[in-house]
CSV table of N, CA and C in Angstrom, one decimal:
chain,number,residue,atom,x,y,z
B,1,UNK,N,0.8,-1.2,0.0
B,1,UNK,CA,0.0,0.0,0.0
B,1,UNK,C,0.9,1.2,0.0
B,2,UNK,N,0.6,2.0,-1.2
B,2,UNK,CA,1.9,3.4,-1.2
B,2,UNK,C,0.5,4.6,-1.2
B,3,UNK,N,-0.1,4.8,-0.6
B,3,UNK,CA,-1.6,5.5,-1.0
B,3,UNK,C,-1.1,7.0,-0.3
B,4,UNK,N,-1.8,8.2,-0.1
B,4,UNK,CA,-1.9,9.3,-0.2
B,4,UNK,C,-1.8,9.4,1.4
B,5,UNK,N,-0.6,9.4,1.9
B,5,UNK,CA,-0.3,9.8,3.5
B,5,UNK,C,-0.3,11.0,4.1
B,6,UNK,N,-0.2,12.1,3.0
B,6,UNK,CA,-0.2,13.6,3.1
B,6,UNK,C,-1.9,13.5,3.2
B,7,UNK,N,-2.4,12.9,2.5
B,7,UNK,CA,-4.0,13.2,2.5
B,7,UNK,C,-4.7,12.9,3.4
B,8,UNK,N,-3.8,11.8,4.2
B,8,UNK,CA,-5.1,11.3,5.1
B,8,UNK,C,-4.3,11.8,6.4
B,9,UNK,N,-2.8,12.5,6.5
B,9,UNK,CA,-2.6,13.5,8.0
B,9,UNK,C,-3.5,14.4,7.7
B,10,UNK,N,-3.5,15.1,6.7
B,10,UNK,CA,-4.7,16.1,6.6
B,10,UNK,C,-6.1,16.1,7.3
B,11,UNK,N,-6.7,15.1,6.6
B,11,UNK,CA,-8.1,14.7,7.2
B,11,UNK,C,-8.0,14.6,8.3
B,12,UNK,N,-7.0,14.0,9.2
B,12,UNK,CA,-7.0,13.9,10.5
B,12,UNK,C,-6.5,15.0,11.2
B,13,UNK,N,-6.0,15.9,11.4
B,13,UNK,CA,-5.9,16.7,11.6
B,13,UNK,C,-7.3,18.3,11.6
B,14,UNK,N,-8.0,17.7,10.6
B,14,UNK,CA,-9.2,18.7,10.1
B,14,UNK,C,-10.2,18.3,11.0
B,15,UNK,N,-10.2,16.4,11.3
B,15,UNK,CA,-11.4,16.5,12.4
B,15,UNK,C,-10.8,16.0,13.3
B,16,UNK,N,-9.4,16.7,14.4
B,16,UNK,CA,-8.9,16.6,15.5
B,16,UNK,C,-9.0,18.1,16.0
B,17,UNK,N,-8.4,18.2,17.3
B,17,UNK,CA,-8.4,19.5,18.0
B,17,UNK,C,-7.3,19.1,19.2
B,18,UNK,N,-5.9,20.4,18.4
B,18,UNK,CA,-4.7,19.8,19.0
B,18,UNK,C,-4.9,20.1,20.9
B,19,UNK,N,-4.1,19.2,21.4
B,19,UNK,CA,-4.2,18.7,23.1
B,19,UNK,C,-3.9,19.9,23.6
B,20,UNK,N,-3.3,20.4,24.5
B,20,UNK,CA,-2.8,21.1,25.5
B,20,UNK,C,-1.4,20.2,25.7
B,21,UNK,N,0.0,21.3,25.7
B,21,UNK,CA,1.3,20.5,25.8
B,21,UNK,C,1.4,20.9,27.5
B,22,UNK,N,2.0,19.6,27.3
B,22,UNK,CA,2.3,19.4,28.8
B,22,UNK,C,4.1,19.1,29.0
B,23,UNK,N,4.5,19.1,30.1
B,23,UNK,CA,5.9,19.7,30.2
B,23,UNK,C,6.2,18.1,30.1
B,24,UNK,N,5.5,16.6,30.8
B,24,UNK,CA,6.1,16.1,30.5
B,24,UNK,C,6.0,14.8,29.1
B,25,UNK,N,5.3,15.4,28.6
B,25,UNK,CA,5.3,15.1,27.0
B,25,UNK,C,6.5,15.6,25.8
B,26,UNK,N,6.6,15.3,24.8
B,26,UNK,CA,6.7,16.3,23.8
B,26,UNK,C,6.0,15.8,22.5
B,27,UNK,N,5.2,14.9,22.9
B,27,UNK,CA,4.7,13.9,21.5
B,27,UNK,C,3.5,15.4,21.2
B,28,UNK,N,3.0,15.2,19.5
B,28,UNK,CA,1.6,16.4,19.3
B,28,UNK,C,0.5,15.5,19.7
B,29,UNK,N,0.1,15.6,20.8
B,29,UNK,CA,-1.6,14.7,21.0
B,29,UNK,C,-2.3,15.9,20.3
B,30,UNK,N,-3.6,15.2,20.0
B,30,UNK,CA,-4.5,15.6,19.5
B,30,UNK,C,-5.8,14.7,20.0
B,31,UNK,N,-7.2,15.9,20.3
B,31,UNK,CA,-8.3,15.2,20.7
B,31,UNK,C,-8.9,15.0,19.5
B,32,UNK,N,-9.8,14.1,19.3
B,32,UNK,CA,-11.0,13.6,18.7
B,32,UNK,C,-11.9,13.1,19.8
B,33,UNK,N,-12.6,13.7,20.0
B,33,UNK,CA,-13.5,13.8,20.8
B,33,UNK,C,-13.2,13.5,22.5
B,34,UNK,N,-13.6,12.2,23.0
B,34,UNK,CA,-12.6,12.2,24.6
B,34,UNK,C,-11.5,11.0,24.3
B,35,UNK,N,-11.2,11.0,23.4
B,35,UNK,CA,-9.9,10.1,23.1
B,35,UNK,C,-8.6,11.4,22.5
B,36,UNK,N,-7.7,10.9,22.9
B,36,UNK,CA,-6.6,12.0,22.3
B,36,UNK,C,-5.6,11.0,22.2
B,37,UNK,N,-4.9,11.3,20.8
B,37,UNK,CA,-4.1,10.3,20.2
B,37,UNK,C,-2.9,11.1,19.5
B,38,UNK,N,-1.8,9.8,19.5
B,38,UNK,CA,-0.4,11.2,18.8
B,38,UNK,C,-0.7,10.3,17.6
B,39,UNK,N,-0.9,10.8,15.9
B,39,UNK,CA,-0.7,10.1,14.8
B,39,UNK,C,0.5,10.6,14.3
B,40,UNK,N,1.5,10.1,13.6
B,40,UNK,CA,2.6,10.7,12.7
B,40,UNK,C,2.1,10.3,11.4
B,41,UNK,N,3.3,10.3,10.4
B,41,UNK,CA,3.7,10.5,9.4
B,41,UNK,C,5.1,10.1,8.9
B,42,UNK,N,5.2,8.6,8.2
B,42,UNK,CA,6.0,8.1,7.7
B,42,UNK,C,6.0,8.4,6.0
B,43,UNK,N,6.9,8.1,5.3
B,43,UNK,CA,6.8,8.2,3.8
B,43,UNK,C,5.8,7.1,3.8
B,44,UNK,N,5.5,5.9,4.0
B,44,UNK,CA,4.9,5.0,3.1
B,44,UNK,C,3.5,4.3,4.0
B,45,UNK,N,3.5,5.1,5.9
B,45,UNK,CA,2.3,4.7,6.2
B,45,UNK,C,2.2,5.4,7.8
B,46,UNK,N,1.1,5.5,7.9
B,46,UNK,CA,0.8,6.6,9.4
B,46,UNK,C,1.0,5.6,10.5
B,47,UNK,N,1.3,6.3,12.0
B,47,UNK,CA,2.0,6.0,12.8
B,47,UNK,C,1.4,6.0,14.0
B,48,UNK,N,0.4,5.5,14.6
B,48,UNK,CA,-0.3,5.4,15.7
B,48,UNK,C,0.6,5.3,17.1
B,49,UNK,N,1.2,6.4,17.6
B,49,UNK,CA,2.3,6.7,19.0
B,49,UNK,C,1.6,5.8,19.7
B,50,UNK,N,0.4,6.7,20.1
B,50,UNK,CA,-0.3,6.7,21.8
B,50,UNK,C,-1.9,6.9,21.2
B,51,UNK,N,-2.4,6.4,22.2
B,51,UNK,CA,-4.0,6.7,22.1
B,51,UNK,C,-4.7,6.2,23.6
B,52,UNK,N,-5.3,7.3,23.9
B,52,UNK,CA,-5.6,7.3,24.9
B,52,UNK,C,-7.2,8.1,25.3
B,53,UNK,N,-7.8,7.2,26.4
B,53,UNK,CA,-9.1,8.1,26.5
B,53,UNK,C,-8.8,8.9,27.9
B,54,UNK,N,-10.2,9.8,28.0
B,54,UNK,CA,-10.3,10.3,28.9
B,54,UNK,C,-10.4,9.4,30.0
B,55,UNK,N,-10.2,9.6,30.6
B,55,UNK,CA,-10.6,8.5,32.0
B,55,UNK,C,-11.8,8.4,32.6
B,56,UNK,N,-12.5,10.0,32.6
B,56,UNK,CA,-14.2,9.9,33.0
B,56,UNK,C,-15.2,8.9,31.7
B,57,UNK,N,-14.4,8.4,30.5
B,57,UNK,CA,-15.0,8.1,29.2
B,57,UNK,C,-14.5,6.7,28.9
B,58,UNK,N,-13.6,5.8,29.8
B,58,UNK,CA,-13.6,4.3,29.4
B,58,UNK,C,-14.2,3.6,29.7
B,59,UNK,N,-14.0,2.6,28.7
B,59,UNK,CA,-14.5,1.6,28.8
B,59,UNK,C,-16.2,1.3,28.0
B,60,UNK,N,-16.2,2.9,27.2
B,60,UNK,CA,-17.5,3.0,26.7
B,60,UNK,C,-17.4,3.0,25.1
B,61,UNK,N,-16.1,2.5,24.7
B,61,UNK,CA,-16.0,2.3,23.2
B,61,UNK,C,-15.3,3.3,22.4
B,62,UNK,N,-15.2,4.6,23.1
B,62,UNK,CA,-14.6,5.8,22.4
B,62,UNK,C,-13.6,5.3,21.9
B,63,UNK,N,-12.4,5.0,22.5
B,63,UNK,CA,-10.7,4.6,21.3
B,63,UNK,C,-11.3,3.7,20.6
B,64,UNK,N,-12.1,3.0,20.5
B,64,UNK,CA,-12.3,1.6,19.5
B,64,UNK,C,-13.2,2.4,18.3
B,65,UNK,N,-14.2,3.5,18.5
B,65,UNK,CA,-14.3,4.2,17.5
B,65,UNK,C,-13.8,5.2,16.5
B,66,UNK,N,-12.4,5.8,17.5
B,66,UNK,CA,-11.5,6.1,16.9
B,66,UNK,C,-10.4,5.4,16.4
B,67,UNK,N,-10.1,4.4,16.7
B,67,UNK,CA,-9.3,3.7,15.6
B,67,UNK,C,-10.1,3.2,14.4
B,68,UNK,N,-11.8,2.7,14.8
B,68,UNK,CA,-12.4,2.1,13.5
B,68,UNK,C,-12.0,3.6,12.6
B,69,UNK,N,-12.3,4.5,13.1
B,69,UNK,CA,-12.4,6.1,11.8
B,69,UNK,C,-10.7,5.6,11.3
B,70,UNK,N,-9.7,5.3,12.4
B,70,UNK,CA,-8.5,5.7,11.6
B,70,UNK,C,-8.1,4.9,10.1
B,71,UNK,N,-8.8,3.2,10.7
B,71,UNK,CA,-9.2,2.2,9.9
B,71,UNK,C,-9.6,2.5,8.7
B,72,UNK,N,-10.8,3.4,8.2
B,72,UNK,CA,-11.3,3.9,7.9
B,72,UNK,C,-10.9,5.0,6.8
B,73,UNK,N,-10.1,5.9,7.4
B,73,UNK,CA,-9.3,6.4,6.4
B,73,UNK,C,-8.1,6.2,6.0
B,74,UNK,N,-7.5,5.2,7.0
B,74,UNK,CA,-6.4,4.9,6.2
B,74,UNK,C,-7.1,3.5,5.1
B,75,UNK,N,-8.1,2.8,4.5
B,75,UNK,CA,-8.8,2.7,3.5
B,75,UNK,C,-9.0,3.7,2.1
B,76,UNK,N,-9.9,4.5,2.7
B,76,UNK,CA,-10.0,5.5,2.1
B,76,UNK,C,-8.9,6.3,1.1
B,77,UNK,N,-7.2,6.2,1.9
B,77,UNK,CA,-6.3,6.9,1.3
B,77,UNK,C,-5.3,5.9,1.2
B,78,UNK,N,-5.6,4.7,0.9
B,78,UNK,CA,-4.5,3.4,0.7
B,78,UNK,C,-3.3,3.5,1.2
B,79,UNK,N,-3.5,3.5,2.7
B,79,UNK,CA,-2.6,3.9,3.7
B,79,UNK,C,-2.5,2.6,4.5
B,80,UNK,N,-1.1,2.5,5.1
B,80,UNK,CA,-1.0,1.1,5.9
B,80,UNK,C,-1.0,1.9,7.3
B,81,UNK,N,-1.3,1.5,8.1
B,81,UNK,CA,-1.5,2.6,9.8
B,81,UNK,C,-0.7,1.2,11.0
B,82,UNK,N,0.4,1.9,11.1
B,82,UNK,CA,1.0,1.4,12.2
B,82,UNK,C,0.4,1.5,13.9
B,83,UNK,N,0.9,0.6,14.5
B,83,UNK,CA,0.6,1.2,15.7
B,83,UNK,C,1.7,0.9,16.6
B,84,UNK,N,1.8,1.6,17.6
B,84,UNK,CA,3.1,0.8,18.8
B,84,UNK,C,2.1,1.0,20.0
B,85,UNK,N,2.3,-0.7,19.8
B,85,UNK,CA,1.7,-1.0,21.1
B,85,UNK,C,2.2,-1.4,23.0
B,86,UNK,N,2.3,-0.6,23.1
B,86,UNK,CA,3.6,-0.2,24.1
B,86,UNK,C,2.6,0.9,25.5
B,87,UNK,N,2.5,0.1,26.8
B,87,UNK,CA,2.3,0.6,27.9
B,87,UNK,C,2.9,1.7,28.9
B,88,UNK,N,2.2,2.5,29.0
B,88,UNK,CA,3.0,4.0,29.7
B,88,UNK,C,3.0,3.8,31.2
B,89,UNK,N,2.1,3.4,31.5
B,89,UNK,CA,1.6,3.6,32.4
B,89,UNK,C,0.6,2.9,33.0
B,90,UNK,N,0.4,2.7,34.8
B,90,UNK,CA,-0.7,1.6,34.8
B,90,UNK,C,-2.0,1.9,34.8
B,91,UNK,N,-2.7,3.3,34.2
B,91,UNK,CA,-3.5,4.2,34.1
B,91,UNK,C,-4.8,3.3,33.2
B,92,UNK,N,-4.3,2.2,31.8
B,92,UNK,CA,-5.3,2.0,30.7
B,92,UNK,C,-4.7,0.7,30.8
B,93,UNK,N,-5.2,-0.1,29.9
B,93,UNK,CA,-5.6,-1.4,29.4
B,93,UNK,C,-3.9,-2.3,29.6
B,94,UNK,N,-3.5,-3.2,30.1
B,94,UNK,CA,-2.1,-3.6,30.3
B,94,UNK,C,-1.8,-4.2,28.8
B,95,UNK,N,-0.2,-4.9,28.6
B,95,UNK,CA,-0.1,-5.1,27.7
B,95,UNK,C,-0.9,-6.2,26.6
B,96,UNK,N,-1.1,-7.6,27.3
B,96,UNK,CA,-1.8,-8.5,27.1
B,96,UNK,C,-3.1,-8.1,26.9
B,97,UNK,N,-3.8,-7.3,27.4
B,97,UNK,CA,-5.2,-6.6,26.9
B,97,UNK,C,-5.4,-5.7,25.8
B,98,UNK,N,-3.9,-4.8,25.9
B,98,UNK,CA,-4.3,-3.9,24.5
B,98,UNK,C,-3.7,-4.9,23.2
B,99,UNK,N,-2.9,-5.7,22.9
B,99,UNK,CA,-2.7,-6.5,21.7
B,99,UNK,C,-4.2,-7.0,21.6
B,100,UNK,N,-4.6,-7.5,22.5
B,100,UNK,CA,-6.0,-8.0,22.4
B,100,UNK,C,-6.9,-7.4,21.8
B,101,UNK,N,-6.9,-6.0,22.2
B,101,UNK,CA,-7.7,-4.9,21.9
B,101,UNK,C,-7.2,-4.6,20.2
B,102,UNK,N,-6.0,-4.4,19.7
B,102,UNK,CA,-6.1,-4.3,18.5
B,102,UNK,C,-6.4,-5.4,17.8
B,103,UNK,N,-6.3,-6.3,17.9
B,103,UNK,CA,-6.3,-7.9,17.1
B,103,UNK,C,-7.7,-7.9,16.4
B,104,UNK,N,-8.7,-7.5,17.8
B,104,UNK,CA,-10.1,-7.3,17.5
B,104,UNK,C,-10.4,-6.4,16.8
B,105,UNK,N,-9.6,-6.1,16.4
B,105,UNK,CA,-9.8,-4.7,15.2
B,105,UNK,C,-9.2,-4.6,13.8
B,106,UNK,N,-8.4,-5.9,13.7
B,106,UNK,CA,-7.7,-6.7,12.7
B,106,UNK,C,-6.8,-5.9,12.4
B,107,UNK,N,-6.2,-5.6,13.3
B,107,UNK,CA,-4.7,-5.2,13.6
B,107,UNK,C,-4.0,-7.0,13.6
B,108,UNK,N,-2.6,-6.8,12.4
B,108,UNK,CA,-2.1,-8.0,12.8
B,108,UNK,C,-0.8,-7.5,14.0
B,109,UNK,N,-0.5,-8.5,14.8
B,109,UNK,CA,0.6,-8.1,15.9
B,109,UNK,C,2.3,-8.7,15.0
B,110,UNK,N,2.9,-8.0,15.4
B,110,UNK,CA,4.3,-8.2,15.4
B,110,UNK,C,5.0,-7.7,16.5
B,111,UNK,N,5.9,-9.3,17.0
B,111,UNK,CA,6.6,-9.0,18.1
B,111,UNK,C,7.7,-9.7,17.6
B,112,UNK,N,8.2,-9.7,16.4
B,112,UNK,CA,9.2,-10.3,15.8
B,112,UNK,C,10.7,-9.2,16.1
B,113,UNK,N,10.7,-8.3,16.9
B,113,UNK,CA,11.5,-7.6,17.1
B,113,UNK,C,12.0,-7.2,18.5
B,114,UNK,N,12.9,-6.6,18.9
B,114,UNK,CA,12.7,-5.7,20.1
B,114,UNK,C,11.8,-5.5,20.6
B,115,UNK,N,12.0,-5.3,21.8
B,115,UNK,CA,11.2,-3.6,22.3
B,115,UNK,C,9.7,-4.3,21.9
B,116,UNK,N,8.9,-3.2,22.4
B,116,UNK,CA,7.5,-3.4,22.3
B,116,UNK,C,7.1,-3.9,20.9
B,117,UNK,N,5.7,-4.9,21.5
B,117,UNK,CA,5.5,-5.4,19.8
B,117,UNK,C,4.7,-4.1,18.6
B,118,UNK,N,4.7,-4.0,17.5
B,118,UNK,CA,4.0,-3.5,16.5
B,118,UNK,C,3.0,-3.9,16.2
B,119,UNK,N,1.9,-3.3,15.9
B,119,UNK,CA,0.4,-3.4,15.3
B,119,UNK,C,0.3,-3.3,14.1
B,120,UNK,N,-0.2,-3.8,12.8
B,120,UNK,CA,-0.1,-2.9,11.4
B,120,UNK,C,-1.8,-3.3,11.1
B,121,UNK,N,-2.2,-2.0,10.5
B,121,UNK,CA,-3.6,-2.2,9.4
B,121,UNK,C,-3.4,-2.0,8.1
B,122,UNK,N,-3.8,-2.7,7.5
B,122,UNK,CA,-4.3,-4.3,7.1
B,122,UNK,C,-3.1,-5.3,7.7
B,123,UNK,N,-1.9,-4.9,7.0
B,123,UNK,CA,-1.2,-5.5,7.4
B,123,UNK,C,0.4,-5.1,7.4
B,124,UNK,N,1.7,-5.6,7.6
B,124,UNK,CA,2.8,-5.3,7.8
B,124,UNK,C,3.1,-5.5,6.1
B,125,UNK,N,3.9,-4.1,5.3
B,125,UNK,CA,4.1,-4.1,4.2
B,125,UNK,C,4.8,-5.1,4.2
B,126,UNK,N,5.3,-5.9,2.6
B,126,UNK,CA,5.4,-7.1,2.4
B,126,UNK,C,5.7,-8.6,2.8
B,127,UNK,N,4.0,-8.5,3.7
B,127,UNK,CA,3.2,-9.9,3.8
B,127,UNK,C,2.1,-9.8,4.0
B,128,UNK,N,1.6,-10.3,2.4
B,128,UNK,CA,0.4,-10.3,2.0
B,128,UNK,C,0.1,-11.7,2.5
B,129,UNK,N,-1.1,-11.5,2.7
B,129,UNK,CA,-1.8,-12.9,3.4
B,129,UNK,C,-1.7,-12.9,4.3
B,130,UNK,N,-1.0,-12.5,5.6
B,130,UNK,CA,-0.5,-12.8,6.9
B,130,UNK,C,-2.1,-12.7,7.4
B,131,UNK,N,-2.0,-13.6,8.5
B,131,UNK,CA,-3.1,-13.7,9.6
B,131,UNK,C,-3.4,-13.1,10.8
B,132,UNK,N,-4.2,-13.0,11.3
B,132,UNK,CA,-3.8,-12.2,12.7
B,132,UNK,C,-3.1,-13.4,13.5
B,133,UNK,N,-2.2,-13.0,14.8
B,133,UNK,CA,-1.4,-13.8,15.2
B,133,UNK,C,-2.6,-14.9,16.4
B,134,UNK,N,-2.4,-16.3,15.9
B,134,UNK,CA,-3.5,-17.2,17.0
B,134,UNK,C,-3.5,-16.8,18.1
B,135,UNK,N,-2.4,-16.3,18.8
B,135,UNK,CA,-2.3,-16.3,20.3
B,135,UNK,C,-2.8,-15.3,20.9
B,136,UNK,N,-3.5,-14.2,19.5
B,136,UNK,CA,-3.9,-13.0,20.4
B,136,UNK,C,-5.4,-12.8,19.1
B,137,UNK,N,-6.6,-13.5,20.1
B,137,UNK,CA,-7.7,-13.1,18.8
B,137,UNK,C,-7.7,-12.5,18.5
């Protein structure tokens, strides 16, 4: 997938509303409604940092509706959408629950590396056909 990445930071950025910087960040969060997420910008596919809800708002679907939208447009602009799936903090979902969480969203996992495993939608550029991984529905 080499599709229009300038087009779809765009879109997201047009229906986000940048966060409030905080001293101990420096990632750009951005809200979409009570979810606030860092997206980047690679040459060949968008970059899901962090995503995170409000805390008065979990558990009520909000990040799962914003990743379906990211889903969504990265379709839309034949974009592959990374994610790092990597725990901050013991604030949200632990590790074994957020792999879980994206799988169900047909995120495939990769932990074929270092460091925290990777998410990719559809899938990890060249491997077509890959499955979501058994061990994580």
């Amino acid at each position: 997938m080499n599709g229009d990445v300038h087009g779809a930071m765009q879109a997201w950025q047009a229906h986000t509303v940048p966060a409030e910087v905080t001293d101990r960040s420096m990632l750009a969060y951005r809200w979409f409604g009570h979810v606030r997420a860092v997206l980047e910008a690679e040459s060949a596919y968008l970059v899901l940092m962090r995503i995170e809800t409000d805390r008065d708002w979990r558990g009520q679907g909000e990040a799962s509706a914003v990743l379906e939208w990211l889903k969504a447009l990265c379709d839309r602009h034949g974009v592959t959408l990374l994610g790092q799936a990597n725990v901050d903090d013991e604030s949200g979902l632990g590790q074994t629950a957020l792999l879980h969480w994206y799988a169900r969203h047909g995120f495939r996992i990769d932990d074929s590396h270092q460091g925290e495993p990777l998410v990719w939608y559809p899938e990890k550029p060249g491997t077509p056909g890959q499955r979501p991984d058994p061990g994580h529905p």
